[in-house]
Coordinates of C-alpha atoms in Angstrom, one line a residue:
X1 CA -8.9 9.5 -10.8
X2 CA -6.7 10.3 -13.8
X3 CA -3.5 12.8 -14.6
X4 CA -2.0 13.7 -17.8
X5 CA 1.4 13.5 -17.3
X6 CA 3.4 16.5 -19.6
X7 CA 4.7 13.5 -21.1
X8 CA 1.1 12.6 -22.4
X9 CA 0.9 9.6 -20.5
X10 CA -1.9 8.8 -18.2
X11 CA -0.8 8.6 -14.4
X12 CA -3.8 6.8 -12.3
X13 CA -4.6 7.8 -8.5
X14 CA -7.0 5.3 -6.5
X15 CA -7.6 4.8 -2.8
X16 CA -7.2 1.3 -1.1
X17 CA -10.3 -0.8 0.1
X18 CA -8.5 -2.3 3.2
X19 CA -9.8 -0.1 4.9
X20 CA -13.1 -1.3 4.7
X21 CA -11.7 -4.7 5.4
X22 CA -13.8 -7.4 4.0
X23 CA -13.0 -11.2 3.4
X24 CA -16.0 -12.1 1.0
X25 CA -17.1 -11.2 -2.9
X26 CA -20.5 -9.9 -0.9
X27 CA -18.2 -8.0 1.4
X28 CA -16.3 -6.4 -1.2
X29 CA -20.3 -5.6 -3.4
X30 CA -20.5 -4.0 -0.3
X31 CA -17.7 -1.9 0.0
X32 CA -18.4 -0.4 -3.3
X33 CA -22.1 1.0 -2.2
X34 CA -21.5 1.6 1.2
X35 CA -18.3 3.5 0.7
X36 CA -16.3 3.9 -2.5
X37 CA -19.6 5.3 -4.6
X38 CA -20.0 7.9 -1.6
X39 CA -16.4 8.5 -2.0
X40 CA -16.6 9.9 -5.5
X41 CA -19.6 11.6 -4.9
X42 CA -18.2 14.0 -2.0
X43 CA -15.3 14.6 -5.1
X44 CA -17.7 15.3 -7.4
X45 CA -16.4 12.9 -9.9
X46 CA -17.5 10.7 -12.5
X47 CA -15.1 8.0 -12.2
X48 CA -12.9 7.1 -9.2
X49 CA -10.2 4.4 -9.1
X50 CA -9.9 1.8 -6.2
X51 CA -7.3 0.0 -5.1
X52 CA -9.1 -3.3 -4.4
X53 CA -7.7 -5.9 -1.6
X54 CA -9.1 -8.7 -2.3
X55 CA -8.5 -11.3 1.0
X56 CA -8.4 -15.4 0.1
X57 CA -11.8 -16.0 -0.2
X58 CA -13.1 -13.1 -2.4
X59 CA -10.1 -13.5 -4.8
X60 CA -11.0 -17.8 -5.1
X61 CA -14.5 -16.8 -6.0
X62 CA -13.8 -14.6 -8.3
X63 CA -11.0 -16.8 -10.0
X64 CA -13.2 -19.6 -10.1
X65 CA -16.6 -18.2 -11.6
X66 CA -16.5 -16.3 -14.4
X67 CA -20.0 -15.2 -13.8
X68 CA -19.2 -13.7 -10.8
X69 CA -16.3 -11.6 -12.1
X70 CA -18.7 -10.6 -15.0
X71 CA -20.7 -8.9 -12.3
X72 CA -18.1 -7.5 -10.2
X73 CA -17.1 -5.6 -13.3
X74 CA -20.5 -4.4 -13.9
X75 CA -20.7 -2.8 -10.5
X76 CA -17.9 -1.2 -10.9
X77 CA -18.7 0.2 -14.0
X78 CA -22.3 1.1 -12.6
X79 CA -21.2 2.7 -9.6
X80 CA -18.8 5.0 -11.5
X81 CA -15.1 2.9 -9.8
X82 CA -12.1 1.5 -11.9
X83 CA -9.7 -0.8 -11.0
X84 CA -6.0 -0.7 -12.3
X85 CA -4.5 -1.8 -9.0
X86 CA -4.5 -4.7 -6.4
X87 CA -2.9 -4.8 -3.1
X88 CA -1.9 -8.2 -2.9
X89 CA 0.0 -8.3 0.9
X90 CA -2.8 -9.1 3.6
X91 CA -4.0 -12.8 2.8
X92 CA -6.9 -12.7 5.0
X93 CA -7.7 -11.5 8.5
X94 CA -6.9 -8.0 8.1
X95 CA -10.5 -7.0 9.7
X96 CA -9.2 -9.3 13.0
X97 CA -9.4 -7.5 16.4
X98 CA -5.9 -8.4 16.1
X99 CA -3.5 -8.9 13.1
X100 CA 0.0 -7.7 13.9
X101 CA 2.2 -10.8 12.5
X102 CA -0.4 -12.8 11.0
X103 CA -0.7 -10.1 8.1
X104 CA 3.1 -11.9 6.9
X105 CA 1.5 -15.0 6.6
X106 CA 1.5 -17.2 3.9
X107 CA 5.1 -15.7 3.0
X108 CA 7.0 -15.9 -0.5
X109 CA 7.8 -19.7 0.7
X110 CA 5.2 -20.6 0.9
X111 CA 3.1 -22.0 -1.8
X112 CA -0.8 -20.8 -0.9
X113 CA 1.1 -16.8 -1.7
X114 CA 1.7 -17.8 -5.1
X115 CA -1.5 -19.5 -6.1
X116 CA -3.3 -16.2 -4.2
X117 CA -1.5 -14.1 -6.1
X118 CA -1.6 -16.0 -9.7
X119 CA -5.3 -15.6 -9.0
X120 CA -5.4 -12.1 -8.4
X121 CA -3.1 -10.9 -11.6
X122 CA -6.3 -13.2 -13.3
X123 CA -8.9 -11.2 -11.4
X124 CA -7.6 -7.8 -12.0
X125 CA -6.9 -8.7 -15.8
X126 CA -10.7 -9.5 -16.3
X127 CA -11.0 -5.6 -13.9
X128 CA -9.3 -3.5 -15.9
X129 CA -11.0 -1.1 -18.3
X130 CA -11.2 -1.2 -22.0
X131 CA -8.5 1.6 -22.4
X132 CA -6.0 0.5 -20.1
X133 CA -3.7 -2.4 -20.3
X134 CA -1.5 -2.5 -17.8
X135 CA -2.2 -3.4 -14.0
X136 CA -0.3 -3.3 -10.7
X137 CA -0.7 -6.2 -7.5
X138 CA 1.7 -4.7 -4.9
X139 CA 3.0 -7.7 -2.1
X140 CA 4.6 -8.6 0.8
X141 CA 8.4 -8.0 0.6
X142 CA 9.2 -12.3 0.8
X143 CA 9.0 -12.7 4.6
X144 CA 8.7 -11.2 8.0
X145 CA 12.5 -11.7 8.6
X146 CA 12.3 -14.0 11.6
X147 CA 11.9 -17.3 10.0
X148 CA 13.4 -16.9 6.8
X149 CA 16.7 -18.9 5.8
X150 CA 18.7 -19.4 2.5
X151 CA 16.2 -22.5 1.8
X152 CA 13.3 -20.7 2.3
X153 CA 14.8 -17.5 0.0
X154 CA 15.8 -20.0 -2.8
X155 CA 11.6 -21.1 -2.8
X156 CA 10.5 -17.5 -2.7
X157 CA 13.2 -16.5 -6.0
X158 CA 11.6 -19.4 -7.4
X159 CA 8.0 -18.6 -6.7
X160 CA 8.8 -14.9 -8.1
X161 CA 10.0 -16.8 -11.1
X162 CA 6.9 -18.7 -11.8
X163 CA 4.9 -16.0 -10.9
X164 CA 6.9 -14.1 -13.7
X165 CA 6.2 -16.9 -16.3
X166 CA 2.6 -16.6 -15.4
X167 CA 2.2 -13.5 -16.3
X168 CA 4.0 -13.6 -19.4
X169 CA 1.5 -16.6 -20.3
X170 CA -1.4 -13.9 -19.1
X171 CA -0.6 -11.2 -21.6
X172 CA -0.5 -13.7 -24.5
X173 CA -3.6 -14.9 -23.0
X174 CA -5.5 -11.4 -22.4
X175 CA -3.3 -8.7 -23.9
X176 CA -2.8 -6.9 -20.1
X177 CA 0.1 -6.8 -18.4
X178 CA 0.0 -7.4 -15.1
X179 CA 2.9 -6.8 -12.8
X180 CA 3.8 -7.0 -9.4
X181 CA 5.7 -4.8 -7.2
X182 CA 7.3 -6.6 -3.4
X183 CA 6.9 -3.8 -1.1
X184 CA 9.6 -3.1 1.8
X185 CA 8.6 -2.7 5.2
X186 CA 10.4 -2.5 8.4
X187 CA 10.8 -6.0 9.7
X188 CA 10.4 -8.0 6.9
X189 CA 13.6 -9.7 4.7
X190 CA 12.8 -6.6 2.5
X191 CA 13.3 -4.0 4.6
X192 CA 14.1 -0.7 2.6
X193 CA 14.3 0.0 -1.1
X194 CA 17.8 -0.5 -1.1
X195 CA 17.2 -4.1 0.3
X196 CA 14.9 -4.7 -2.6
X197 CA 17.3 -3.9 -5.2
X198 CA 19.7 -7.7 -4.9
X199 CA 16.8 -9.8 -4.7
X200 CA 14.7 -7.9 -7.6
X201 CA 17.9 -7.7 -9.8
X202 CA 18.4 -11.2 -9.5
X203 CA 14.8 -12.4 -10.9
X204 CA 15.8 -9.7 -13.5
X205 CA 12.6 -9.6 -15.0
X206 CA 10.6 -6.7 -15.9
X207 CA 7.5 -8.1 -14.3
X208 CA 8.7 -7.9 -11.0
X209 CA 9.2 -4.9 -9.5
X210 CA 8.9 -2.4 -6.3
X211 CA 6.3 -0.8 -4.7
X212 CA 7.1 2.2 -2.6
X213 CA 5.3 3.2 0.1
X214 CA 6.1 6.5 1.1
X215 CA 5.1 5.9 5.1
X216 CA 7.6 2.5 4.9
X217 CA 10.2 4.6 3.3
X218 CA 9.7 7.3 5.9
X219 CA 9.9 5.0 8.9
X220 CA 13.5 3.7 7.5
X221 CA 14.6 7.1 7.5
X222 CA 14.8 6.5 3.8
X223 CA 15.6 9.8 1.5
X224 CA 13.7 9.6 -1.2
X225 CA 15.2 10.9 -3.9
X226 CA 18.5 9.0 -2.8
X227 CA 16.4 6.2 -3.0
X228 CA 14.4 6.2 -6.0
X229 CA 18.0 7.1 -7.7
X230 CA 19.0 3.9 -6.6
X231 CA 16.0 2.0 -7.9
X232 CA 16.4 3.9 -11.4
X233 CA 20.4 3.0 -11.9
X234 CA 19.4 -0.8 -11.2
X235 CA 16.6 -0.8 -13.5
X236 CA 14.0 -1.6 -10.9
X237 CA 10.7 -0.5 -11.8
X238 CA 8.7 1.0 -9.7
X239 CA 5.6 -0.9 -10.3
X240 CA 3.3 1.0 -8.0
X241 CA 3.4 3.7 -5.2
X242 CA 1.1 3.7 -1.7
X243 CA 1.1 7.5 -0.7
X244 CA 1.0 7.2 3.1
X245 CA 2.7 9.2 5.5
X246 CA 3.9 7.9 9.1
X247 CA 4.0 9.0 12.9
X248 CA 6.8 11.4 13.9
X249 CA 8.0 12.5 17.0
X250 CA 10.4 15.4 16.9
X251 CA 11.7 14.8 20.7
X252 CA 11.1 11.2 22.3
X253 CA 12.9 11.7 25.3
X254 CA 9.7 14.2 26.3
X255 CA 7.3 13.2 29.0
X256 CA 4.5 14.6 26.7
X257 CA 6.0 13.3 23.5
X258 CA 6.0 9.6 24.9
X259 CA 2.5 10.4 26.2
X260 CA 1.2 11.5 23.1
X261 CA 2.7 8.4 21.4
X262 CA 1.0 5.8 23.8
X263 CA -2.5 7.0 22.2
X264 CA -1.3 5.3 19.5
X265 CA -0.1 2.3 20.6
X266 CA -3.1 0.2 20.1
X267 CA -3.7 -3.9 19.7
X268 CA -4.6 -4.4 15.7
X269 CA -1.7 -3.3 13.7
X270 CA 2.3 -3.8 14.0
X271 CA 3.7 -0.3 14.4
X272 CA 7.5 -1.0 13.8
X273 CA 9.1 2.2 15.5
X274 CA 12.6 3.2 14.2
X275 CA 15.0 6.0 15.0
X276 CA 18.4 7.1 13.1
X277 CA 21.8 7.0 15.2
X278 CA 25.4 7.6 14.5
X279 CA 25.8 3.5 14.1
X280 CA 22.9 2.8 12.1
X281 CA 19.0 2.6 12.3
X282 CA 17.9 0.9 15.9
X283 CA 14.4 -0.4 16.2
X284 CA 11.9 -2.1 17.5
X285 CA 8.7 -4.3 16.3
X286 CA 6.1 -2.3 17.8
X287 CA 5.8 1.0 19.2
X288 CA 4.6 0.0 23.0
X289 CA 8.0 -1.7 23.0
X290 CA 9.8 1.4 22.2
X291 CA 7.8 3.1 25.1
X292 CA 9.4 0.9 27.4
X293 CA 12.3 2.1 29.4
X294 CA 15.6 2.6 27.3
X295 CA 14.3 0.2 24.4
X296 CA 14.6 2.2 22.1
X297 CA 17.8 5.5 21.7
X298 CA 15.7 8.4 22.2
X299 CA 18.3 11.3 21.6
X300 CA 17.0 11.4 17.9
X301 CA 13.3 11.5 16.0
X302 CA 11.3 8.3 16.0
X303 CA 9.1 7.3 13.5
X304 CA 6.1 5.2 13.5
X305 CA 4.9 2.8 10.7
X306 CA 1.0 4.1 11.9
X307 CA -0.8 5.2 8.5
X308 CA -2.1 8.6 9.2
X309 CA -4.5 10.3 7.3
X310 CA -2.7 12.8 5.4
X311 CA -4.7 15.6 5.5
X312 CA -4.8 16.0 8.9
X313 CA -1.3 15.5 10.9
X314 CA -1.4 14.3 14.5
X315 CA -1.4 17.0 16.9
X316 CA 1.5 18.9 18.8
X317 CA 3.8 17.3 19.8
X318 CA 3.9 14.9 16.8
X319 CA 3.8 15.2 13.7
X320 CA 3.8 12.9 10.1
X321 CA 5.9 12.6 7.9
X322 CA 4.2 14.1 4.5
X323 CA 7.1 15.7 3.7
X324 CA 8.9 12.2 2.8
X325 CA 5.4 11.7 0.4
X326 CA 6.0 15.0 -1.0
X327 CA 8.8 14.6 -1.7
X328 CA 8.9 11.2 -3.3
X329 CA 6.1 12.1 -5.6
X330 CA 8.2 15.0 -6.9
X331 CA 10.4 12.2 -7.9
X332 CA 8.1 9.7 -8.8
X333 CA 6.3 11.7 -11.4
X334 CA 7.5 15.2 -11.2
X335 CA 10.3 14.7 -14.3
X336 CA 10.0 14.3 -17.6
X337 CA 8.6 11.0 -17.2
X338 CA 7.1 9.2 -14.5
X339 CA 8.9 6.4 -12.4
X340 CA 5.6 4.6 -12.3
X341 CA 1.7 5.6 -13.3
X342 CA -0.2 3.9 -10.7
X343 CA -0.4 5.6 -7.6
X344 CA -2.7 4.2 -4.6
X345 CA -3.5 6.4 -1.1
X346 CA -3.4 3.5 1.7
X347 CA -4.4 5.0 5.4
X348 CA -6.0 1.3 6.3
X349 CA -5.6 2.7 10.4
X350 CA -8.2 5.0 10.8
X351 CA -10.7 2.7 12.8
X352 CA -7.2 2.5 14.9
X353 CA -6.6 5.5 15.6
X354 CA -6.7 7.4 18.7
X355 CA -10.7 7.3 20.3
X356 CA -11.0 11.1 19.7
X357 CA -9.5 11.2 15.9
X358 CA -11.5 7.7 15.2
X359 CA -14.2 8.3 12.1
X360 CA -18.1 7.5 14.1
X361 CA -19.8 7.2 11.2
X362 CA -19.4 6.3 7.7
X363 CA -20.2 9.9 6.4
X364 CA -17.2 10.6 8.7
X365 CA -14.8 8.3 7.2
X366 CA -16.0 9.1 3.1
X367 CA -15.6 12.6 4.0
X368 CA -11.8 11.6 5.2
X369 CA -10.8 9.3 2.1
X370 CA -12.5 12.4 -0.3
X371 CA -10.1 14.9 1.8
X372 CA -7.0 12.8 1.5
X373 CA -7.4 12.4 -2.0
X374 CA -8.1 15.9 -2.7
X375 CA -4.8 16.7 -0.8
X376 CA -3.0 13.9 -3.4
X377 CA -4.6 15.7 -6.6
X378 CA -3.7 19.2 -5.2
X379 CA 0.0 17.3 -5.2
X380 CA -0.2 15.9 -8.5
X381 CA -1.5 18.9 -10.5
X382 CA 0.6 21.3 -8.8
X383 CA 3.6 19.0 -10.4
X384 CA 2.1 20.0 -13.8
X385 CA -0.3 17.0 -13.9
X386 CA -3.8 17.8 -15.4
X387 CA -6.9 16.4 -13.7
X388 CA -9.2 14.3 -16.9
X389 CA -12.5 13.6 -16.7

């Protein structure tokens, strides 16, 4: 989908294909009949964009046989879906019964994350369409935080240089401009946008920027407009912008709060849980660890890093945080000019969810993506942005 910005520039909304999780080029044909086409349909739409994630496999493929990214472009075309955005961060695996900490794996040390990556800015160059130059790859923010040491930081600030070079090389190449945004999470070396902003400003190069994800920022207790403030004085670009919105729960200490939260303490996903005290942010890796005894302060909110769908907030006694997205996108393209034109919806946990908000068919889960990106357009165009063909 596409917004004219006042400014006259073009500001792009897709959805995100992890959530139909698929670690093959056949998959990923697949995705695009089985769910992204029906997608636009329920929205009445010519043309949708789709954030593809392309895992290992599918991205070699495609890197490797020209043919085969011929085609992939064709179906998109013929199925009515554009791609100007990648997310880069799962590797493979992110279907697995179980993925918590593998989905940090191969981190910005380590050299199979910066071959996957060259080979998706090379993909989604050969993606793009005819009007539109410039493309986003969002990734991991350098490393889960556990095994990461100044050695290990010097290799991924290296890497990110290369990576930089590369894509200076590609535009010469190609004429698109490919960029990649690291985006914070709780946990990871990168943990909040002000975290991001040492590291980025010492690549210093405008290839490589953020990517804000307005469920991560919530979970940090990030403000946003404090925050994207902070990215704008240090010349950070905001290369893309996952609108997600996170679990909240007003009153912890509850007997029916903490009930209400074990529903969605479930074995796939990592659901860092963090609450704000007078000393400083306290959290915990997952949220079944908070739920344990004292782990966790529970005078004050918690938050949830649980992606859910933001049309439809969890019921009383939690909540999610869309506020935190509303308010970012105000700042994100609500001025004069937008902090970044690439905007993706990423709710990746809805076959996760709790068994009575779970999708049971796939009518069930198109008609879901269509709502959540109506909700994001009804966003955007009440900022002034105008809906194109």
């Amino acid at each position: 989908m596409r917004f004219r910005h006042p400014d006259g520039s073009t500001v792009h909304l897709a959805y995100c294909t992890n959530v139909h999780p698929a670690e093959t080029l056949d998959g990923v044909l697949a995705q695009l009949r089985d769910h992204c086409e029906p997608v636009r349909r329920r929205l009445g739409r010519d043309r949708l964009g789709i954030g593809l994630w392309l895992a290992k496999d599918a991205a070699h493929a495609l890197v490797s046989d020209p043919s085969a990214l011929r085609g992939l472009r064709t179906e998109l075309d013929r199925r009515g879906l554009e791609v100007v955005t990648l997310n880069g961060f799962p590797y493979e695996g992110f279907g697995a019964e179980e993925v918590k900490y593998r989905v940090y794996k191969p981190d910005w040390a380590d050299p199979e994350r910066l071959d996957h990556t060259t080979a998706l800015a090379r993909v989604l160059a050969g993606l793009l369409p005819d009007d539109v130059s410039q493309g986003s790859i969002s990734t991991l923010p350098l490393a889960w935080r556990t095994a990461y040491d100044d050695a290990r930081a010097e290799t991924a600030r290296t890497a990110l240089l290369t990576l930089a070079e590369r894509l200076d090389a590609l535009q010469e190449l190609t004429g698109r401009d490919i960029r990649i945004g690291l985006e914070p999470e709780p946990g990871c070396t990168v943990e909040t946008t002000a975290d991001a902003i040492v590291p980025l400003t010492a690549i210093g190069h405008d290839r490589v920027g953020i990517c804000v994800d307005t469920c991560h920022l919530a979970t940090s207790f990030e403000d946003p407009h404090t925050a994207l403030d902070a990215l704008t004085a240090a010349r950070v670009p905001v290369v893309k912008s996952q609108l997600s919105a996170a679990l909240h729960a007003e009153h912890p200490h509850l007997p029916e709060v903490r009930e209400a939260l074990a529903d969605f303490d479930e074995p796939r996903f990592l659901h860092q849980t963090r609450t704000a005290t007078s000393v400083g942010l306290r959290g915990t890796d997952d949220l079944g660890e908070a739920l344990k005894g004292d782990a966790l302060p529970d005078a004050s909110p918690w938050r949830a890093h649980f992606h859910v769908p933001l049309h439809a907030a969890p019921a009383a006694p939690l909540t999610s945080t869309l506020p935190v997205l509303k308010a970012a996108l105000t700042r994100l393209v609500g001025g004069p000019h937008p902090l970044t034109h690439h905007l993706e919806v990423e709710t990746y946990t809805w076959q996760a969810l709790p068994a009575d908000l779970r999708p049971r068919a796939r009518s069930q889960l198109a008609d879901g993506i269509a709502a959540e990106l109506t909700l994001a357009r009804d966003l955007l165009t009440d900022l002034g942005l105008k809906e194109l063909p």
